[in-house]
Amino acid sequence: ETGVTQTPRHLVMGMTNKKSLKCEQHLGHNAMYWYKQSAKKPLELMFVYNFKEQTENNSVPSRFSPECPNSSHLFLHLHTLQPEDSALYLCASSPNLAGAVYNEQFFGPGTRLTVL
Amino acid sequence: TQLLEQSPQFLSIQEGENLTVYCNSSSVFSSLQWYRQEPGEGPVLLVTVVTGGEVKKLKRLTFQFGDARKDSSLHITAAQPGDTGLYLCAGLDSNYQLIWGAGTKLIIKP
């Protein structure tokens, strides 16, 4: 595998379910990100990790719980979600945590989440 | 609140036509990135512009950063079906946070 991979690609869950999204990057990067993408809206940054430490939590509801066991893996644990949480969830990585004007983010293909 | 407004939201044109899409803000950015996202995939970086007035070319795509580093444009010459996708701009603010636009959805019809 190369780049950034995400599993599953599609997920349908009920409001009472618990599920997890997985992201893995094979690029040797130090920073990883979770974004929410909804139609016709800007990407919403949810969480940022730098060297496994969470550095950003943009007022995300507690029903979303991130986990970063090492610099290559990132999880997003989901429980008691709402229908408005249906969206594309994107994982990204970058060499470092910003601080450089050329800091490119590499994205995975996303998980399309539908909450019934 | 910093905002990046992209226009138009949606554009559908015939193959061979030229087009320009815009990314505007009232805020100054250290740099601005353009990404393209194809259906079922994540965004992929096309270019980063850093200097006010900078112009970068990528084959048939021309990117320009405004003199005041508040806005940017993407011009595509002789559009092809392979150019179809969602074009996203993202500006790096003074706190080194990426501020994203909502995107321009481009469809090139054969």
PDB file of C-alpha atoms in Angstrom:
ATOM      1  CA  GLU A   1       0.000   0.000   0.000  1.00  0.00           C
ATOM      2  CA  THR A   2       1.150   3.509  -0.726  1.00  0.00           C
ATOM      3  CA  GLY A   3      -0.050   6.936   0.298  1.00  0.00           C
ATOM      4  CA  VAL A   4      -2.967   7.237   2.703  1.00  0.00           C
ATOM      5  CA  THR A   5      -5.502   4.436   3.013  1.00  0.00           C
ATOM      6  CA  GLN A   6      -8.880   4.491   4.750  1.00  0.00           C
ATOM      7  CA  THR A   7     -11.258   1.726   5.721  1.00  0.00           C
ATOM      8  CA  PRO A   8     -14.072   1.122   5.346  1.00  0.00           C
ATOM      9  CA  ARG A   9     -14.848   3.079   2.173  1.00  0.00           C
ATOM     10  CA  HIS A  10     -18.572   3.025   2.910  1.00  0.00           C
ATOM     11  CA  LEU A  11     -20.399   2.676   6.221  1.00  0.00           C
ATOM     12  CA  VAL A  12     -24.087   2.670   7.075  1.00  0.00           C
ATOM     13  CA  MET A  13     -24.944   2.723  10.747  1.00  0.00           C
ATOM     14  CA  GLY A  14     -27.866   3.288  13.026  1.00  0.00           C
ATOM     15  CA  MET A  15     -27.894   5.995  15.658  1.00  0.00           C
ATOM     16  CA  THR A  16     -27.272   3.479  18.445  1.00  0.00           C
ATOM     17  CA  ASN A  17     -24.354   1.689  16.785  1.00  0.00           C
ATOM     18  CA  LYS A  18     -20.664   1.972  17.607  1.00  0.00           C
ATOM     19  CA  LYS A  19     -18.203   1.833  14.744  1.00  0.00           C
ATOM     20  CA  SER A  20     -14.650   2.930  13.986  1.00  0.00           C
ATOM     21  CA  LEU A  21     -12.960   4.455  10.965  1.00  0.00           C
ATOM     22  CA  LYS A  22      -9.352   3.579  10.281  1.00  0.00           C
ATOM     23  CA  CYS A  23      -6.648   5.566   8.524  1.00  0.00           C
ATOM     24  CA  GLU A  24      -3.079   4.507   7.752  1.00  0.00           C
ATOM     25  CA  GLN A  25      -0.364   6.554   6.098  1.00  0.00           C
ATOM     26  CA  HIS A  26       2.690   5.005   4.465  1.00  0.00           C
ATOM     27  CA  LEU A  27       4.519   8.283   3.869  1.00  0.00           C
ATOM     28  CA  GLY A  28       6.525   8.661   7.056  1.00  0.00           C
ATOM     29  CA  HIS A  29       4.662  11.843   7.972  1.00  0.00           C
ATOM     30  CA  ASN A  30       4.422  13.239  11.479  1.00  0.00           C
ATOM     31  CA  ALA A  31       1.038  14.972  11.355  1.00  0.00           C
ATOM     32  CA  MET A  32      -2.375  13.423  10.733  1.00  0.00           C
ATOM     33  CA  TYR A  33      -5.811  14.992  10.388  1.00  0.00           C
ATOM     34  CA  TRP A  34      -9.503  14.100  10.367  1.00  0.00           C
ATOM     35  CA  TYR A  35     -11.810  16.213   8.187  1.00  0.00           C
ATOM     36  CA  LYS A  36     -15.559  16.153   7.591  1.00  0.00           C
ATOM     37  CA  GLN A  37     -16.695  16.956   4.050  1.00  0.00           C
ATOM     38  CA  SER A  38     -20.343  17.828   3.404  1.00  0.00           C
ATOM     39  CA  ALA A  39     -21.775  18.860   0.059  1.00  0.00           C
ATOM     40  CA  LYS A  40     -21.305  22.528  -0.825  1.00  0.00           C
ATOM     41  CA  LYS A  41     -19.463  23.256   2.443  1.00  0.00           C
ATOM     42  CA  PRO A  42     -15.772  23.859   3.121  1.00  0.00           C
ATOM     43  CA  LEU A  43     -13.789  21.012   4.588  1.00  0.00           C
ATOM     44  CA  GLU A  44     -14.256  21.019   8.366  1.00  0.00           C
ATOM     45  CA  LEU A  45     -11.107  20.217  10.318  1.00  0.00           C
ATOM     46  CA  MET A  46     -12.041  17.939  13.217  1.00  0.00           C
ATOM     47  CA  PHE A  47      -8.845  16.716  14.851  1.00  0.00           C
ATOM     48  CA  VAL A  48      -5.107  17.144  14.400  1.00  0.00           C
ATOM     49  CA  TYR A  49      -2.344  14.901  15.720  1.00  0.00           C
ATOM     50  CA  ASN A  50       1.358  15.692  15.693  1.00  0.00           C
ATOM     51  CA  PHE A  51       3.782  12.937  16.689  1.00  0.00           C
ATOM     52  CA  LYS A  52       0.798  11.000  18.139  1.00  0.00           C
ATOM     53  CA  GLU A  53      -0.253  13.923  20.342  1.00  0.00           C
ATOM     54  CA  GLN A  54      -3.570  15.668  19.763  1.00  0.00           C
ATOM     55  CA  THR A  55      -3.006  19.333  19.065  1.00  0.00           C
ATOM     56  CA  GLU A  56      -6.405  20.405  17.820  1.00  0.00           C
ATOM     57  CA  ASN A  57     -10.021  19.588  18.605  1.00  0.00           C
ATOM     58  CA  ASN A  58     -12.261  21.983  16.771  1.00  0.00           C
ATOM     59  CA  SER A  59     -15.297  21.818  19.071  1.00  0.00           C
ATOM     60  CA  VAL A  60     -16.198  18.387  17.804  1.00  0.00           C
ATOM     61  CA  PRO A  61     -19.066  16.629  19.647  1.00  0.00           C
ATOM     62  CA  SER A  62     -17.976  13.905  22.047  1.00  0.00           C
ATOM     63  CA  ARG A  63     -19.764  11.272  19.970  1.00  0.00           C
ATOM     64  CA  PHE A  64     -16.620  11.443  17.796  1.00  0.00           C
ATOM     65  CA  SER A  65     -13.551  10.099  19.588  1.00  0.00           C
ATOM     66  CA  PRO A  66     -10.128  10.034  17.887  1.00  0.00           C
ATOM     67  CA  GLU A  67      -7.256   7.710  18.663  1.00  0.00           C
ATOM     68  CA  CYS A  68      -3.686   7.862  17.385  1.00  0.00           C
ATOM     69  CA  PRO A  69      -1.618   4.887  18.606  1.00  0.00           C
ATOM     70  CA  ASN A  70       1.401   5.828  16.473  1.00  0.00           C
ATOM     71  CA  SER A  71       2.390   8.289  13.753  1.00  0.00           C
ATOM     72  CA  SER A  72       1.129   5.979  11.006  1.00  0.00           C
ATOM     73  CA  HIS A  73      -2.331   5.112  12.284  1.00  0.00           C
ATOM     74  CA  LEU A  74      -5.375   7.180  13.120  1.00  0.00           C
ATOM     75  CA  PHE A  75      -8.816   6.037  14.201  1.00  0.00           C
ATOM     76  CA  LEU A  76     -12.136   7.801  14.581  1.00  0.00           C
ATOM     77  CA  HIS A  77     -14.497   6.035  16.968  1.00  0.00           C
ATOM     78  CA  LEU A  78     -18.167   6.758  16.415  1.00  0.00           C
ATOM     79  CA  HIS A  79     -21.091   6.257  18.810  1.00  0.00           C
ATOM     80  CA  THR A  80     -24.671   7.487  19.054  1.00  0.00           C
ATOM     81  CA  LEU A  81     -24.321   9.530  15.881  1.00  0.00           C
ATOM     82  CA  GLN A  82     -27.040  11.715  14.409  1.00  0.00           C
ATOM     83  CA  PRO A  83     -28.333  11.746  10.811  1.00  0.00           C
ATOM     84  CA  GLU A  84     -26.646  15.144  10.282  1.00  0.00           C
ATOM     85  CA  ASP A  85     -23.306  13.422  10.842  1.00  0.00           C
ATOM     86  CA  SER A  86     -23.708  11.709   7.469  1.00  0.00           C
ATOM     87  CA  ALA A  87     -20.824  12.929   5.319  1.00  0.00           C
ATOM     88  CA  LEU A  88     -17.507  11.969   3.749  1.00  0.00           C
ATOM     89  CA  TYR A  89     -14.817  11.632   6.414  1.00  0.00           C
ATOM     90  CA  LEU A  90     -11.348  12.295   5.089  1.00  0.00           C
ATOM     91  CA  CYS A  91      -8.038  11.476   6.694  1.00  0.00           C
ATOM     92  CA  ALA A  92      -4.921  13.394   5.693  1.00  0.00           C
ATOM     93  CA  SER A  93      -1.268  13.497   6.619  1.00  0.00           C
ATOM     94  CA  SER A  94       1.526  16.014   6.146  1.00  0.00           C
ATOM     95  CA  PRO A  95       5.278  15.932   6.745  1.00  0.00           C
ATOM     96  CA  ASN A  96       5.017  18.329   9.649  1.00  0.00           C
ATOM     97  CA  LEU A  97       2.353  20.289  11.439  1.00  0.00           C
ATOM     98  CA  ALA A  98       2.072  23.376   9.274  1.00  0.00           C
ATOM     99  CA  GLY A  99       4.766  25.943   9.948  1.00  0.00           C
ATOM    100  CA  ALA A 100       5.802  25.780   6.308  1.00  0.00           C
ATOM    101  CA  VAL A 101       4.065  27.568   3.474  1.00  0.00           C
ATOM    102  CA  TYR A 102       4.548  24.563   1.203  1.00  0.00           C
ATOM    103  CA  ASN A 103       3.127  22.089   3.718  1.00  0.00           C
ATOM    104  CA  GLU A 104       1.130  19.787   1.476  1.00  0.00           C
ATOM    105  CA  GLN A 105      -1.572  17.544   2.876  1.00  0.00           C
ATOM    106  CA  PHE A 106      -2.006  14.077   1.416  1.00  0.00           C
ATOM    107  CA  PHE A 107      -5.538  12.733   1.614  1.00  0.00           C
ATOM    108  CA  GLY A 108      -7.024   9.282   1.746  1.00  0.00           C
ATOM    109  CA  PRO A 109     -10.073   8.398  -0.382  1.00  0.00           C
ATOM    110  CA  GLY A 110     -12.448   8.926   2.527  1.00  0.00           C
ATOM    111  CA  THR A 111     -15.189   6.943   4.237  1.00  0.00           C
ATOM    112  CA  ARG A 112     -18.714   7.719   3.063  1.00  0.00           C
ATOM    113  CA  LEU A 113     -20.778   7.548   6.248  1.00  0.00           C
ATOM    114  CA  THR A 114     -24.563   7.321   6.320  1.00  0.00           C
ATOM    115  CA  VAL A 115     -26.370   7.506   9.657  1.00  0.00           C
ATOM    116  CA  LEU A 116     -29.924   6.209   9.611  1.00  0.00           C
TER     117      LEU A 116
ATOM    118  CA  THR B   1     -14.102  34.338  10.939  1.00  0.00           C
ATOM    119  CA  GLN B   2     -11.924  33.881   7.904  1.00  0.00           C
ATOM    120  CA  LEU B   3     -13.693  32.762   4.779  1.00  0.00           C
ATOM    121  CA  LEU B   4     -12.567  31.687   1.370  1.00  0.00           C
ATOM    122  CA  GLU B   5     -15.305  32.078  -1.193  1.00  0.00           C
ATOM    123  CA  GLN B   6     -15.071  30.112  -4.395  1.00  0.00           C
ATOM    124  CA  SER B   7     -16.992  30.964  -7.545  1.00  0.00           C
ATOM    125  CA  PRO B   8     -18.757  29.691  -9.415  1.00  0.00           C
ATOM    126  CA  GLN B   9     -20.046  26.844  -7.248  1.00  0.00           C
ATOM    127  CA  PHE B  10     -20.791  24.789 -10.349  1.00  0.00           C
ATOM    128  CA  LEU B  11     -19.626  24.990 -13.957  1.00  0.00           C
ATOM    129  CA  SER B  12     -20.489  22.729 -16.885  1.00  0.00           C
ATOM    130  CA  ILE B  13     -18.854  23.431 -20.258  1.00  0.00           C
ATOM    131  CA  GLN B  14     -17.974  21.691 -23.500  1.00  0.00           C
ATOM    132  CA  GLU B  15     -14.614  20.146 -24.194  1.00  0.00           C
ATOM    133  CA  GLY B  16     -12.233  22.649 -25.756  1.00  0.00           C
ATOM    134  CA  GLU B  17     -13.605  25.738 -24.003  1.00  0.00           C
ATOM    135  CA  ASN B  18     -11.625  27.927 -21.631  1.00  0.00           C
ATOM    136  CA  LEU B  19     -12.692  28.699 -18.075  1.00  0.00           C
ATOM    137  CA  THR B  20     -11.638  30.576 -14.958  1.00  0.00           C
ATOM    138  CA  VAL B  21     -12.601  29.857 -11.368  1.00  0.00           C
ATOM    139  CA  TYR B  22     -11.986  32.165  -8.461  1.00  0.00           C
ATOM    140  CA  CYS B  23     -11.039  31.997  -4.809  1.00  0.00           C
ATOM    141  CA  ASN B  24     -11.585  35.226  -2.841  1.00  0.00           C
ATOM    142  CA  SER B  25     -11.145  36.377   0.733  1.00  0.00           C
ATOM    143  CA  SER B  26     -10.848  39.532   2.789  1.00  0.00           C
ATOM    144  CA  SER B  27      -7.965  37.921   4.687  1.00  0.00           C
ATOM    145  CA  VAL B  28      -4.295  37.757   3.768  1.00  0.00           C
ATOM    146  CA  PHE B  29      -2.732  34.323   3.422  1.00  0.00           C
ATOM    147  CA  SER B  30       0.896  33.188   3.669  1.00  0.00           C
ATOM    148  CA  SER B  31       0.268  30.843   0.775  1.00  0.00           C
ATOM    149  CA  LEU B  32      -2.621  29.367  -1.135  1.00  0.00           C
ATOM    150  CA  GLN B  33      -3.060  25.836  -2.358  1.00  0.00           C
ATOM    151  CA  TRP B  34      -5.278  24.437  -5.085  1.00  0.00           C
ATOM    152  CA  TYR B  35      -6.506  20.850  -4.894  1.00  0.00           C
ATOM    153  CA  ARG B  36      -8.570  18.718  -7.270  1.00  0.00           C
ATOM    154  CA  GLN B  37     -10.879  16.039  -5.943  1.00  0.00           C
ATOM    155  CA  GLU B  38     -12.298  13.387  -8.243  1.00  0.00           C
ATOM    156  CA  PRO B  39     -15.399  11.344  -7.345  1.00  0.00           C
ATOM    157  CA  GLY B  40     -14.620   8.664  -4.781  1.00  0.00           C
ATOM    158  CA  GLU B  41     -11.193  10.092  -4.001  1.00  0.00           C
ATOM    159  CA  GLY B  42      -9.602  12.557  -1.629  1.00  0.00           C
ATOM    160  CA  PRO B  43      -8.266  15.955  -2.739  1.00  0.00           C
ATOM    161  CA  VAL B  44      -4.898  15.986  -4.506  1.00  0.00           C
ATOM    162  CA  LEU B  45      -2.633  19.030  -4.433  1.00  0.00           C
ATOM    163  CA  LEU B  46      -2.156  20.762  -7.786  1.00  0.00           C
ATOM    164  CA  VAL B  47      -0.080  23.779  -6.827  1.00  0.00           C
ATOM    165  CA  THR B  48       0.987  26.100  -4.011  1.00  0.00           C
ATOM    166  CA  VAL B  49       1.403  29.829  -4.659  1.00  0.00           C
ATOM    167  CA  VAL B  50       3.307  31.936  -2.159  1.00  0.00           C
ATOM    168  CA  THR B  51       4.292  35.326  -3.530  1.00  0.00           C
ATOM    169  CA  GLY B  52       1.799  38.089  -4.304  1.00  0.00           C
ATOM    170  CA  GLY B  53       1.295  38.283  -8.073  1.00  0.00           C
ATOM    171  CA  GLU B  54       2.825  34.859  -8.608  1.00  0.00           C
ATOM    172  CA  VAL B  55       1.744  32.900 -11.667  1.00  0.00           C
ATOM    173  CA  LYS B  56       2.308  29.165 -11.989  1.00  0.00           C
ATOM    174  CA  LYS B  57       1.515  26.984 -14.962  1.00  0.00           C
ATOM    175  CA  LEU B  58       0.769  23.278 -14.931  1.00  0.00           C
ATOM    176  CA  LYS B  59       0.241  22.216 -18.557  1.00  0.00           C
ATOM    177  CA  ARG B  60      -3.132  23.789 -19.493  1.00  0.00           C
ATOM    178  CA  LEU B  61      -3.781  25.096 -15.968  1.00  0.00           C
ATOM    179  CA  THR B  62      -2.637  28.592 -14.953  1.00  0.00           C
ATOM    180  CA  PHE B  63      -2.771  29.643 -11.310  1.00  0.00           C
ATOM    181  CA  GLN B  64      -2.430  33.221 -10.117  1.00  0.00           C
ATOM    182  CA  PHE B  65      -2.078  34.622  -6.605  1.00  0.00           C
ATOM    183  CA  GLY B  66      -3.390  38.140  -6.123  1.00  0.00           C
ATOM    184  CA  ASP B  67      -0.949  40.960  -5.455  1.00  0.00           C
ATOM    185  CA  ALA B  68      -2.347  41.399  -1.934  1.00  0.00           C
ATOM    186  CA  ARG B  69      -2.357  37.617  -1.301  1.00  0.00           C
ATOM    187  CA  LYS B  70      -6.105  37.650  -0.612  1.00  0.00           C
ATOM    188  CA  ASP B  71      -7.370  35.969  -3.754  1.00  0.00           C
ATOM    189  CA  SER B  72      -6.422  33.512  -6.451  1.00  0.00           C
ATOM    190  CA  SER B  73      -7.658  32.277  -9.797  1.00  0.00           C
ATOM    191  CA  LEU B  74      -7.354  29.089 -11.808  1.00  0.00           C
ATOM    192  CA  HIS B  75      -7.615  29.312 -15.592  1.00  0.00           C
ATOM    193  CA  ILE B  76      -7.966  26.179 -17.715  1.00  0.00           C
ATOM    194  CA  THR B  77      -7.281  26.384 -21.435  1.00  0.00           C
ATOM    195  CA  ALA B  78      -8.957  23.963 -23.857  1.00  0.00           C
ATOM    196  CA  ALA B  79     -10.684  21.991 -21.104  1.00  0.00           C
ATOM    197  CA  GLN B  80     -10.780  18.212 -21.409  1.00  0.00           C
ATOM    198  CA  PRO B  81     -13.093  15.624 -19.808  1.00  0.00           C
ATOM    199  CA  GLY B  82     -10.169  14.581 -17.594  1.00  0.00           C
ATOM    200  CA  ASP B  83     -10.317  18.023 -15.954  1.00  0.00           C
ATOM    201  CA  THR B  84     -13.692  17.145 -14.430  1.00  0.00           C
ATOM    202  CA  GLY B  85     -13.667  17.306 -10.652  1.00  0.00           C
ATOM    203  CA  LEU B  86     -14.131  19.446  -7.570  1.00  0.00           C
ATOM    204  CA  TYR B  87     -11.533  22.222  -7.364  1.00  0.00           C
ATOM    205  CA  LEU B  88     -10.736  23.350  -3.829  1.00  0.00           C
ATOM    206  CA  CYS B  89      -8.622  26.261  -2.692  1.00  0.00           C
ATOM    207  CA  ALA B  90      -7.084  26.466   0.766  1.00  0.00           C
ATOM    208  CA  GLY B  91      -5.240  29.411   2.291  1.00  0.00           C
ATOM    209  CA  LEU B  92      -2.617  29.208   5.020  1.00  0.00           C
ATOM    210  CA  ASP B  93      -3.389  31.867   7.612  1.00  0.00           C
ATOM    211  CA  SER B  94      -1.097  33.601  10.093  1.00  0.00           C
ATOM    212  CA  ASN B  95      -1.635  30.775  12.602  1.00  0.00           C
ATOM    213  CA  TYR B  96      -0.545  28.232   9.965  1.00  0.00           C
ATOM    214  CA  GLN B  97      -4.078  26.869   9.775  1.00  0.00           C
ATOM    215  CA  LEU B  98      -5.509  25.878   6.400  1.00  0.00           C
ATOM    216  CA  ILE B  99      -8.732  27.734   5.594  1.00  0.00           C
ATOM    217  CA  TRP B 100     -10.753  25.896   2.947  1.00  0.00           C
ATOM    218  CA  GLY B 101     -13.190  27.081   0.308  1.00  0.00           C
ATOM    219  CA  ALA B 102     -16.352  25.111  -0.493  1.00  0.00           C
ATOM    220  CA  GLY B 103     -15.107  24.259  -3.973  1.00  0.00           C
ATOM    221  CA  THR B 104     -16.082  24.637  -7.615  1.00  0.00           C
ATOM    222  CA  LYS B 105     -17.603  21.555  -9.183  1.00  0.00           C
ATOM    223  CA  LEU B 106     -16.431  21.409 -12.803  1.00  0.00           C
ATOM    224  CA  ILE B 107     -17.895  19.147 -15.472  1.00  0.00           C
ATOM    225  CA  ILE B 108     -16.348  19.000 -18.935  1.00  0.00           C
ATOM    226  CA  LYS B 109     -18.645  17.418 -21.476  1.00  0.00           C
ATOM    227  CA  PRO B 110     -17.129  15.541 -24.439  1.00  0.00           C
TER     228      PRO B 110
END
